[in-house]
mmCIF file of C-alpha atoms (C1' of nucleotides) in Angstrom:
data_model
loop_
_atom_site.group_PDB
_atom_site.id
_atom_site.type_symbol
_atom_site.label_atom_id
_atom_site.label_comp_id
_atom_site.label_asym_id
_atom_site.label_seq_id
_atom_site.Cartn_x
_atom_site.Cartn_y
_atom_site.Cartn_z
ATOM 1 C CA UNK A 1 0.000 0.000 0.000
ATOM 2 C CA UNK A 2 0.954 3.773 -0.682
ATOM 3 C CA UNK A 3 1.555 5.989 2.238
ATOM 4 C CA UNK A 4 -0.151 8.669 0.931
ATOM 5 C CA UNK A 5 -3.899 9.930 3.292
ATOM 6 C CA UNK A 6 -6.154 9.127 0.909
ATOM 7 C CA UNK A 7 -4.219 5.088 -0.019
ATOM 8 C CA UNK A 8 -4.443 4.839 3.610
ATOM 9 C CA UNK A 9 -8.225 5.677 4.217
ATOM 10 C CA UNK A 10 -9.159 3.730 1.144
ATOM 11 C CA UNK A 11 -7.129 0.945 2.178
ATOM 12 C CA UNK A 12 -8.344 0.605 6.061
ATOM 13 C CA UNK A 13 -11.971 1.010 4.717
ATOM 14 C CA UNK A 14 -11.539 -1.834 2.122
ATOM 15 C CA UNK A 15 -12.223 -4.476 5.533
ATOM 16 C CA UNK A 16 -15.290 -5.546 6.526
ATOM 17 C CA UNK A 17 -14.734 -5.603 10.064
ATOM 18 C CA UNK A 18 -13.330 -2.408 9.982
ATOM 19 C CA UNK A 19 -16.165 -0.797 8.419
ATOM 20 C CA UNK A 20 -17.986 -2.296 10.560
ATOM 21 C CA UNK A 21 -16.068 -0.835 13.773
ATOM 22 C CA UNK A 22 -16.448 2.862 12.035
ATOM 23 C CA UNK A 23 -20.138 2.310 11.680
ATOM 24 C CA UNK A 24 -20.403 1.301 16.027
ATOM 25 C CA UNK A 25 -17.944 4.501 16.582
ATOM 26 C CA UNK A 26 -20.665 6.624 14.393
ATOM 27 C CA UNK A 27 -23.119 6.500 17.053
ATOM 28 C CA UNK A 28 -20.530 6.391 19.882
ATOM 29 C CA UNK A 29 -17.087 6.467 21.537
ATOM 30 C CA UNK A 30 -15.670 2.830 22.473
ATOM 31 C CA UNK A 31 -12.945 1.618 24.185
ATOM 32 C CA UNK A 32 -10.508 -1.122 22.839
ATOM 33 C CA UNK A 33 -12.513 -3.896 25.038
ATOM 34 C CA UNK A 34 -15.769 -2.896 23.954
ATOM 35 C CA UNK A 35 -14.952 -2.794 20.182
ATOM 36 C CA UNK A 36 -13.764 -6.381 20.226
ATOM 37 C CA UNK A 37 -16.287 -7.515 22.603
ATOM 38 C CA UNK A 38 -18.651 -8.638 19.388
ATOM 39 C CA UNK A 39 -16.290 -9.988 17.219
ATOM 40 C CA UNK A 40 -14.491 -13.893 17.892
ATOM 41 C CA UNK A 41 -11.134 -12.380 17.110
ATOM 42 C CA UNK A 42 -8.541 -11.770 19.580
ATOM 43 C CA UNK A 43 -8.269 -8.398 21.220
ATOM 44 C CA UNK A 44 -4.954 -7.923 19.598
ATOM 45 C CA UNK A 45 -6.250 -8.290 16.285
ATOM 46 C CA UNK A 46 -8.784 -5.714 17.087
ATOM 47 C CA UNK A 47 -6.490 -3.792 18.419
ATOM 48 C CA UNK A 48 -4.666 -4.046 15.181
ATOM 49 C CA UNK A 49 -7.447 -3.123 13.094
ATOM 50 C CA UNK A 50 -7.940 0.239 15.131
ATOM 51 C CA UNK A 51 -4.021 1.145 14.616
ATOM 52 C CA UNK A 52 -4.599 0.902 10.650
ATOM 53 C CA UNK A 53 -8.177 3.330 11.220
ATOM 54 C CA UNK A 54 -5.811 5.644 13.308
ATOM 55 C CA UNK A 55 -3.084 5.409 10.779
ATOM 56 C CA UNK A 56 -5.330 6.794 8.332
ATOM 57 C CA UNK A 57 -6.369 9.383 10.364
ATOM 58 C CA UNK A 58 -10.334 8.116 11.080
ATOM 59 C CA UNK A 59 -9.927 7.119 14.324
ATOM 60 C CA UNK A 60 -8.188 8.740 17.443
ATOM 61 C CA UNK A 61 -7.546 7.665 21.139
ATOM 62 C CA UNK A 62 -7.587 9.197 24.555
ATOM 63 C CA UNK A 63 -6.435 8.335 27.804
ATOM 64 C CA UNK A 64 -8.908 6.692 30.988
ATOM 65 C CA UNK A 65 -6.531 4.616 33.089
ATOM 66 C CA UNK A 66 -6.011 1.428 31.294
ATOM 67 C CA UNK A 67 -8.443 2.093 28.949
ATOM 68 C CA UNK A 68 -8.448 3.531 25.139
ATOM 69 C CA UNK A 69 -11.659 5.235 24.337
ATOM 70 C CA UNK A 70 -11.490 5.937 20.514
ATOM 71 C CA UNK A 71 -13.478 8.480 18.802
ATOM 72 C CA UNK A 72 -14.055 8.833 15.062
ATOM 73 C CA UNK A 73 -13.139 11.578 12.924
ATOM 74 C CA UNK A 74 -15.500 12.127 10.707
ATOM 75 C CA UNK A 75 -13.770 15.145 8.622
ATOM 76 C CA UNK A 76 -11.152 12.759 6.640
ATOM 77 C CA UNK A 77 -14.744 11.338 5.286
ATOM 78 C CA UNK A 78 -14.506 14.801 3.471
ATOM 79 C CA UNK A 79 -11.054 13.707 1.896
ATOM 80 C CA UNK A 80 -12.798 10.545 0.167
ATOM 81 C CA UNK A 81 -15.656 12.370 -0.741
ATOM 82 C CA UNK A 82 -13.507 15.482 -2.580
ATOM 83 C CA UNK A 83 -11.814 13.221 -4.228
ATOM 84 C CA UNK A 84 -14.849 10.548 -5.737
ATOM 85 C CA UNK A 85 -17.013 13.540 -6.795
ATOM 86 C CA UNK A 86 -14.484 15.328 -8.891
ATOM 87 C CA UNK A 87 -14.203 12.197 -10.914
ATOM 88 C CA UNK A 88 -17.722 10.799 -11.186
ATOM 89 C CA UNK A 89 -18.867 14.541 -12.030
ATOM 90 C CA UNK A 90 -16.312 15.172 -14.263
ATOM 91 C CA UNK A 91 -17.237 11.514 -16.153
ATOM 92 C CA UNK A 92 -20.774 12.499 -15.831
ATOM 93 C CA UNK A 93 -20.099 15.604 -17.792
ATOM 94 C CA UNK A 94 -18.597 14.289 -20.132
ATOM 95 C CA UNK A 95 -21.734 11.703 -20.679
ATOM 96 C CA UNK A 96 -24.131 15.071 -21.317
ATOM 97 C CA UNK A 97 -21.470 16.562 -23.695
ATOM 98 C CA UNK A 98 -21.551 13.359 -24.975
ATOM 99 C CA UNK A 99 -25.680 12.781 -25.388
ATOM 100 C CA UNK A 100 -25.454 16.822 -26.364
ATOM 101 C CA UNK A 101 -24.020 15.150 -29.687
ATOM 102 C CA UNK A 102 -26.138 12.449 -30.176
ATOM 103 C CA UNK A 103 -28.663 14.817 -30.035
ATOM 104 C CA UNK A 104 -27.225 16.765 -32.356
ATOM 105 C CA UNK A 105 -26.575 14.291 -34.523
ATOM 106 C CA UNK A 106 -30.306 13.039 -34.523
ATOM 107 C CA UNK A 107 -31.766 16.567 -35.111
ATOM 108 C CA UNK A 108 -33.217 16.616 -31.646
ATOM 109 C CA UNK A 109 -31.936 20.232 -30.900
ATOM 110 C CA UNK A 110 -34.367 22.894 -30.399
ATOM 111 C CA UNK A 111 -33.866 25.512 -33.170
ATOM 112 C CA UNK A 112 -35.157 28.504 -31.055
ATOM 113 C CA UNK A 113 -31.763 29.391 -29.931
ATOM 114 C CA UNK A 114 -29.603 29.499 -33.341
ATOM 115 C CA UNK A 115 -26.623 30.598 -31.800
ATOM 116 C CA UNK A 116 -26.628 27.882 -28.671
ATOM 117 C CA UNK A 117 -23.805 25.580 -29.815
ATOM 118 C CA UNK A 118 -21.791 22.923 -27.815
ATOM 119 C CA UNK A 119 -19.002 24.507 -26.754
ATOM 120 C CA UNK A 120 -16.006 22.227 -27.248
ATOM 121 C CA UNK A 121 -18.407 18.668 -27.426
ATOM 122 C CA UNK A 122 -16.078 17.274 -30.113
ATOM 123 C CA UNK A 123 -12.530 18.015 -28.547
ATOM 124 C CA UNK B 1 -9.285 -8.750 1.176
ATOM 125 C CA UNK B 2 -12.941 -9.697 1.659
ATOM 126 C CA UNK B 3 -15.378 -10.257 -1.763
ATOM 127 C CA UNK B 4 -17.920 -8.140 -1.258
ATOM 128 C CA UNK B 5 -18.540 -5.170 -3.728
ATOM 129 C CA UNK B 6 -17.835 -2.164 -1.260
ATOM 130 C CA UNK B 7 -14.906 -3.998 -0.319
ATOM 131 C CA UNK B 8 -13.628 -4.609 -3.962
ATOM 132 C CA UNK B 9 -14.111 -1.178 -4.486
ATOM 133 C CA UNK B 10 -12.300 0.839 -1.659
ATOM 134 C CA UNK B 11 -9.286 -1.726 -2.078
ATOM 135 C CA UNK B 12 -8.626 -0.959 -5.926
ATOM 136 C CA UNK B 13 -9.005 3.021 -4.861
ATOM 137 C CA UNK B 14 -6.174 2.424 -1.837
ATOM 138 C CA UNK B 15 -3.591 2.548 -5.027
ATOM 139 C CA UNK B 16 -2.582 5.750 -6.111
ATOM 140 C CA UNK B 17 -1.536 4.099 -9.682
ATOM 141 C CA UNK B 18 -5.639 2.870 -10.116
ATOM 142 C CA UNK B 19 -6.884 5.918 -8.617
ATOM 143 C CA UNK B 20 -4.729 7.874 -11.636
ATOM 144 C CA UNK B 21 -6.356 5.618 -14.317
ATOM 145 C CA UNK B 22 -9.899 6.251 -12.982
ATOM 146 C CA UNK B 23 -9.244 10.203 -12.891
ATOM 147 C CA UNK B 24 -7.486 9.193 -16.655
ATOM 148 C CA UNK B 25 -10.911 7.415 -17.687
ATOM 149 C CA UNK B 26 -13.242 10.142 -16.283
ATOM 150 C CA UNK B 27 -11.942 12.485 -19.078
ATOM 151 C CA UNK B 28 -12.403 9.491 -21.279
ATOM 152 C CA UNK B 29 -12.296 6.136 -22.582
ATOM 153 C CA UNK B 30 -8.672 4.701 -23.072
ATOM 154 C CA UNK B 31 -6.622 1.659 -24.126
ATOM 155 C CA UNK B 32 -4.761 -0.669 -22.196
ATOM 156 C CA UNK B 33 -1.611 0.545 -23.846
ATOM 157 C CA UNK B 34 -2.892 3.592 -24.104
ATOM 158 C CA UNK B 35 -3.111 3.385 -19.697
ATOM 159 C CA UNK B 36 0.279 2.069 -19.607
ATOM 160 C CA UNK B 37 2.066 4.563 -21.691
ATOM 161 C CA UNK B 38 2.928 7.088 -18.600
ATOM 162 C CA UNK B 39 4.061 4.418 -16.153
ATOM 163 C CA UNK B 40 7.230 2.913 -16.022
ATOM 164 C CA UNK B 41 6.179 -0.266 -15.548
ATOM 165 C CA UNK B 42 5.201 -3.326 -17.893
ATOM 166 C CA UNK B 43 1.993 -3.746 -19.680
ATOM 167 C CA UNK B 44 1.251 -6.843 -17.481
ATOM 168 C CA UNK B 45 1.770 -4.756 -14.455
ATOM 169 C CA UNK B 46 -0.989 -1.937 -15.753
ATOM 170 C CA UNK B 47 -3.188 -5.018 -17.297
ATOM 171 C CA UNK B 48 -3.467 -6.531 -13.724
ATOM 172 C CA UNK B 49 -4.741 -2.930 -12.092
ATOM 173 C CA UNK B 50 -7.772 -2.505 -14.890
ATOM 174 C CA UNK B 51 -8.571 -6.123 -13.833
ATOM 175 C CA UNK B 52 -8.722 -5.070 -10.424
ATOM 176 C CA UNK B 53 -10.959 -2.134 -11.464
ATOM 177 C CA UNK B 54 -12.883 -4.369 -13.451
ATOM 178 C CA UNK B 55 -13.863 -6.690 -10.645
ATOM 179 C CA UNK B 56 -14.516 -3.984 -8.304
ATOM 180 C CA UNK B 57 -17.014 -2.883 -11.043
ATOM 181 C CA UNK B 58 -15.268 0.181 -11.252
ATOM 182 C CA UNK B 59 -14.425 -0.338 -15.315
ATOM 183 C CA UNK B 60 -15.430 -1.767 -18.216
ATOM 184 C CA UNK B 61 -13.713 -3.726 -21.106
ATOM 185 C CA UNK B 62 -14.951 -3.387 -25.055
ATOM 186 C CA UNK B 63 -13.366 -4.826 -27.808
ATOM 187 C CA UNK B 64 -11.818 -3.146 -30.955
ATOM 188 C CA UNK B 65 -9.732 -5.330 -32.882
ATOM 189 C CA UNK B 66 -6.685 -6.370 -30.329
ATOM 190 C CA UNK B 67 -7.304 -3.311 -28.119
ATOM 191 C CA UNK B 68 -9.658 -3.809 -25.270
ATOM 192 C CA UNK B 69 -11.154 0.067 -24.662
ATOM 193 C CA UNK B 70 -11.772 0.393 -21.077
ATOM 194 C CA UNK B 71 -14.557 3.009 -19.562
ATOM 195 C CA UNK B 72 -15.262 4.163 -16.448
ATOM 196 C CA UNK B 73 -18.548 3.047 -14.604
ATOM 197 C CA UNK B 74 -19.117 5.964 -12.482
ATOM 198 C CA UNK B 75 -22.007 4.446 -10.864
ATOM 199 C CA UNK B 76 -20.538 2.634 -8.557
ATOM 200 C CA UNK B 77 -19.007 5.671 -6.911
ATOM 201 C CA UNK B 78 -22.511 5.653 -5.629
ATOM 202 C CA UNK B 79 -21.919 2.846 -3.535
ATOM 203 C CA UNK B 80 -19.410 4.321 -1.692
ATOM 204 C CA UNK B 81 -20.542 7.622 -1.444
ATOM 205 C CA UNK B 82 -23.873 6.348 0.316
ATOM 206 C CA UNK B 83 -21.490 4.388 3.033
ATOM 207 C CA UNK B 84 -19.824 7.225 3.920
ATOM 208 C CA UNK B 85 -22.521 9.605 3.865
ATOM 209 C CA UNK B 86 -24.302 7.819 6.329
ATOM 210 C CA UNK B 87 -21.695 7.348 9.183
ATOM 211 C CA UNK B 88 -20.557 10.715 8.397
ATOM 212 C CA UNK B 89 -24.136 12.076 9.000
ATOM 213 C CA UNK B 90 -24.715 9.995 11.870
ATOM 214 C CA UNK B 91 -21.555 10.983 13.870
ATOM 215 C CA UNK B 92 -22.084 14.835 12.750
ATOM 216 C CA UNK B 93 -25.928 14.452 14.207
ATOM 217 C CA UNK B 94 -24.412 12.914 17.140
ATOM 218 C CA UNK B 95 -21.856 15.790 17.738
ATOM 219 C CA UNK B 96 -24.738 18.517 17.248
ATOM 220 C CA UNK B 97 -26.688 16.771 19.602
ATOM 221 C CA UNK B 98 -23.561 17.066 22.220
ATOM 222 C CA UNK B 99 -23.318 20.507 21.497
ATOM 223 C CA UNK B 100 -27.230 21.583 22.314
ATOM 224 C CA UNK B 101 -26.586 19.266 25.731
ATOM 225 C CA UNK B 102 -23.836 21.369 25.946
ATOM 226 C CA UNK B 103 -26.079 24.379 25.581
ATOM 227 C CA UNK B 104 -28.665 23.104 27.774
ATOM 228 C CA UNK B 105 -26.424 22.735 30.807
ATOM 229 C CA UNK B 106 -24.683 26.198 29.917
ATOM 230 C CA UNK B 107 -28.105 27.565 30.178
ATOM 231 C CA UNK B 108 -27.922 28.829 26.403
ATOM 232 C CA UNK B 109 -31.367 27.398 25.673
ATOM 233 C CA UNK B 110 -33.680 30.740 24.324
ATOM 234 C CA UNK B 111 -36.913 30.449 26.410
ATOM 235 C CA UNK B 112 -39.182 31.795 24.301
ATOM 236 C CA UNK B 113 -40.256 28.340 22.925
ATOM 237 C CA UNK B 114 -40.918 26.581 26.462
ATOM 238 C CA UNK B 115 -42.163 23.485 25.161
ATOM 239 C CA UNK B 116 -39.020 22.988 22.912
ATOM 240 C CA UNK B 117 -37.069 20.333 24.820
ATOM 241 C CA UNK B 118 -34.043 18.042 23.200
ATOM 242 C CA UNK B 119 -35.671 14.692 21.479
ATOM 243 C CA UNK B 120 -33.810 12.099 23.149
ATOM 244 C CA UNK B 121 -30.601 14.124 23.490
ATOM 245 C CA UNK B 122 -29.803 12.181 26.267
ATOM 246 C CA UNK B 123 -30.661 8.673 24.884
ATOM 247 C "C1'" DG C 1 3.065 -5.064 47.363
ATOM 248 C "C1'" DT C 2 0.222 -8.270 44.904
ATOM 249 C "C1'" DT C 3 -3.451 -9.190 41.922
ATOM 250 C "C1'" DG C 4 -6.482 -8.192 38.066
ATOM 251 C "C1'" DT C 5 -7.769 -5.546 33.961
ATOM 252 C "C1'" DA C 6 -6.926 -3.184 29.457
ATOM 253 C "C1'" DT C 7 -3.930 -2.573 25.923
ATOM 254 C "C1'" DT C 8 0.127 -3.032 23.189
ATOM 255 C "C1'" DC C 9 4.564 -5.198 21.540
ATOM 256 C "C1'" DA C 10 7.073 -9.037 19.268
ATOM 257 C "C1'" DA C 11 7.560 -12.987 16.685
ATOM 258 C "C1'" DC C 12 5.569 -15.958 13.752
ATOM 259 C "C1'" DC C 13 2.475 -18.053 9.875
ATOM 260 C "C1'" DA C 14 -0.650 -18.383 5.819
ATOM 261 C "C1'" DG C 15 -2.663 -15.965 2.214
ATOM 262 C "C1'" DT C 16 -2.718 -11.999 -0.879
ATOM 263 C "C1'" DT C 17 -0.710 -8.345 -3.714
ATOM 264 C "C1'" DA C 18 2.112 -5.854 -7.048
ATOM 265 C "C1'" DG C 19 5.618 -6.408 -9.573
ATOM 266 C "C1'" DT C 20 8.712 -9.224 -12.798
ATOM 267 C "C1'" DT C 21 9.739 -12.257 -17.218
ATOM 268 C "C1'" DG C 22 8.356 -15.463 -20.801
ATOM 269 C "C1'" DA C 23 5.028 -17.531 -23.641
ATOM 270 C "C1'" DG C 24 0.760 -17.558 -25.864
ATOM 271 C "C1'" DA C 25 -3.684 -15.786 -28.303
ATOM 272 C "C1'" DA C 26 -6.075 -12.865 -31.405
ATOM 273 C "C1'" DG C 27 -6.267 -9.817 -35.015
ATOM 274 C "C1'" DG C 28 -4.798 -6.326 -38.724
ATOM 275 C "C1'" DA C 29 -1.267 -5.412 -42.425
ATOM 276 C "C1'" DG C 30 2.208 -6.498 -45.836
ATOM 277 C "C1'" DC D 1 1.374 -17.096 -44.849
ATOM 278 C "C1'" DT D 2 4.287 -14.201 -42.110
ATOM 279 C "C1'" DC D 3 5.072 -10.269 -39.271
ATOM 280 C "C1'" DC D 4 3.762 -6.876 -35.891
ATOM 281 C "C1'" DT D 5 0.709 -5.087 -32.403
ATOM 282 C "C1'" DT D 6 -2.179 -5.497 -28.339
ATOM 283 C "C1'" DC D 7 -3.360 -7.824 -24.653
ATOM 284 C "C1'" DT D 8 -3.660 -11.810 -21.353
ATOM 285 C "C1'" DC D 9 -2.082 -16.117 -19.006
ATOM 286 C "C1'" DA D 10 1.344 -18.546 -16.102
ATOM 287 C "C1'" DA D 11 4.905 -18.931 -12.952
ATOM 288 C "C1'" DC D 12 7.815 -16.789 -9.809
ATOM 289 C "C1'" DT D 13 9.347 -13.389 -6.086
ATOM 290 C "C1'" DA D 14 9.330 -9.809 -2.458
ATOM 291 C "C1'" DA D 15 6.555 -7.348 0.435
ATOM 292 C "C1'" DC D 16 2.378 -6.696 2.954
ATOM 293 C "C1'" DT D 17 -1.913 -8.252 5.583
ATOM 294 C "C1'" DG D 18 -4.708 -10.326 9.069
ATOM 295 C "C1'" DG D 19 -4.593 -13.512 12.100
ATOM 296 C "C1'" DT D 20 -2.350 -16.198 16.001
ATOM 297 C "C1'" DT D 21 0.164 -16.728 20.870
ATOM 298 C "C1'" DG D 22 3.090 -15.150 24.648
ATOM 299 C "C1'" DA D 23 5.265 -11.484 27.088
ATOM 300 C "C1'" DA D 24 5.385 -6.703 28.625
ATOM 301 C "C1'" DT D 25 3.396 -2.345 30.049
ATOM 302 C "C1'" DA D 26 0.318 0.650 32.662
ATOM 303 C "C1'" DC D 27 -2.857 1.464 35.912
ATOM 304 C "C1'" DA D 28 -6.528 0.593 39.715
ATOM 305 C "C1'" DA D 29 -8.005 -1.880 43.529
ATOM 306 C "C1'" DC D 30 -7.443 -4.665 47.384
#
DNA sequence: GTTGTATTCAACCAGTTAGTTGAGAAGGAG
DNA sequence: CTCCTTCTCAACTAACTGGTTGAATACAAC
């Protein structure tokens, strides 16, 4: 794996189990304990599991005597979500440009506006 | 790495190399050779990260002659997007829940709507 | 101080991944 | 038919992952 933010939040989310520990920190904190508690994996695997979310910068952990309460951090969400909709609008742009033609192509344009061309659709 | 979809998805977005073909696809359709050309590494290499893509339903394969076109299926960014979405929302709700407890106990609370009391900000 | 609880560190193992090279397969062009 | 291009399959390797167990740390409670 990369070492870039974004590999590493892609990469921790890509687990099941993982996704599933981000969706029990969504509606609450949880310590260590209480995140493994549902699982039939040792603690240190869990344990594991929340060092890769913290890696990436989802997950972060306080102090209470022995134990780890970790809390999610829902901002880096906003990193993911930057970076899918620049691509998936910028492909679904270029699907209107591209029915824009077809249009064209078929006649289907509206000839009340005889100046209203597609600006660049065949670049 | 587990098979389901989501899965599938976020793991062939934790390489930077895959994410750069899908931003190269969502300005258009491409060639395998015509993916590989800017990497320094072999065909085979870049041949193996569109079949990732593929199964993860990120990209499809066409067929022209020996070149297999590949194009983006932006759909699927759906998938994800709804995932995160919903955690994200949750945790934020959660947090502006803490905040108006917060409030409450600070005595911030504007009394000119008695009967407007917290829904289960406790719970 | 000793015991018990919560968490992490270290070493190890099996399975996967991302890369390599070499050999096809499939199709257009001379 | 032969050659060249484009792409994939197969086998191999090095590195990483997700799990294990056992030991160590840190702290609270008795």
């Amino acid at each position: 794996m990369a070492d870039d933010q974004l590999s590493r939040v892609f990469a921790a989310l890509a687990d099941p189990t993982r996704r599933d520990m981000v969706a029990r920190l969504a509606v609450g904190d949880a310590t260590v304990g209480e995140l493994a508690d549902p699982y039939d994996v040792s603690v240190q695997a869990v344990s594991k599991h929340i060092r890769v979310l913290s890696d990436a910068g989802l997950v972060s952990k306080s102090k209470d005597a022995q134990r780890r309460p970790c809390h999610l951090e829902a901002e880096v969400f906003d990193l993911m979500t930057k970076w899918i909709e620049r691509y998936r609008q910028q492909a679904q742009e270029r699907y209107e440009r591209l029915d824009a033609v077809l249009a064209e192509m078929r006649g289907d344009e509206q000839p009340t506006h005889p100046g209203n061309r597609e600006q660049g659709a065949a670049s």
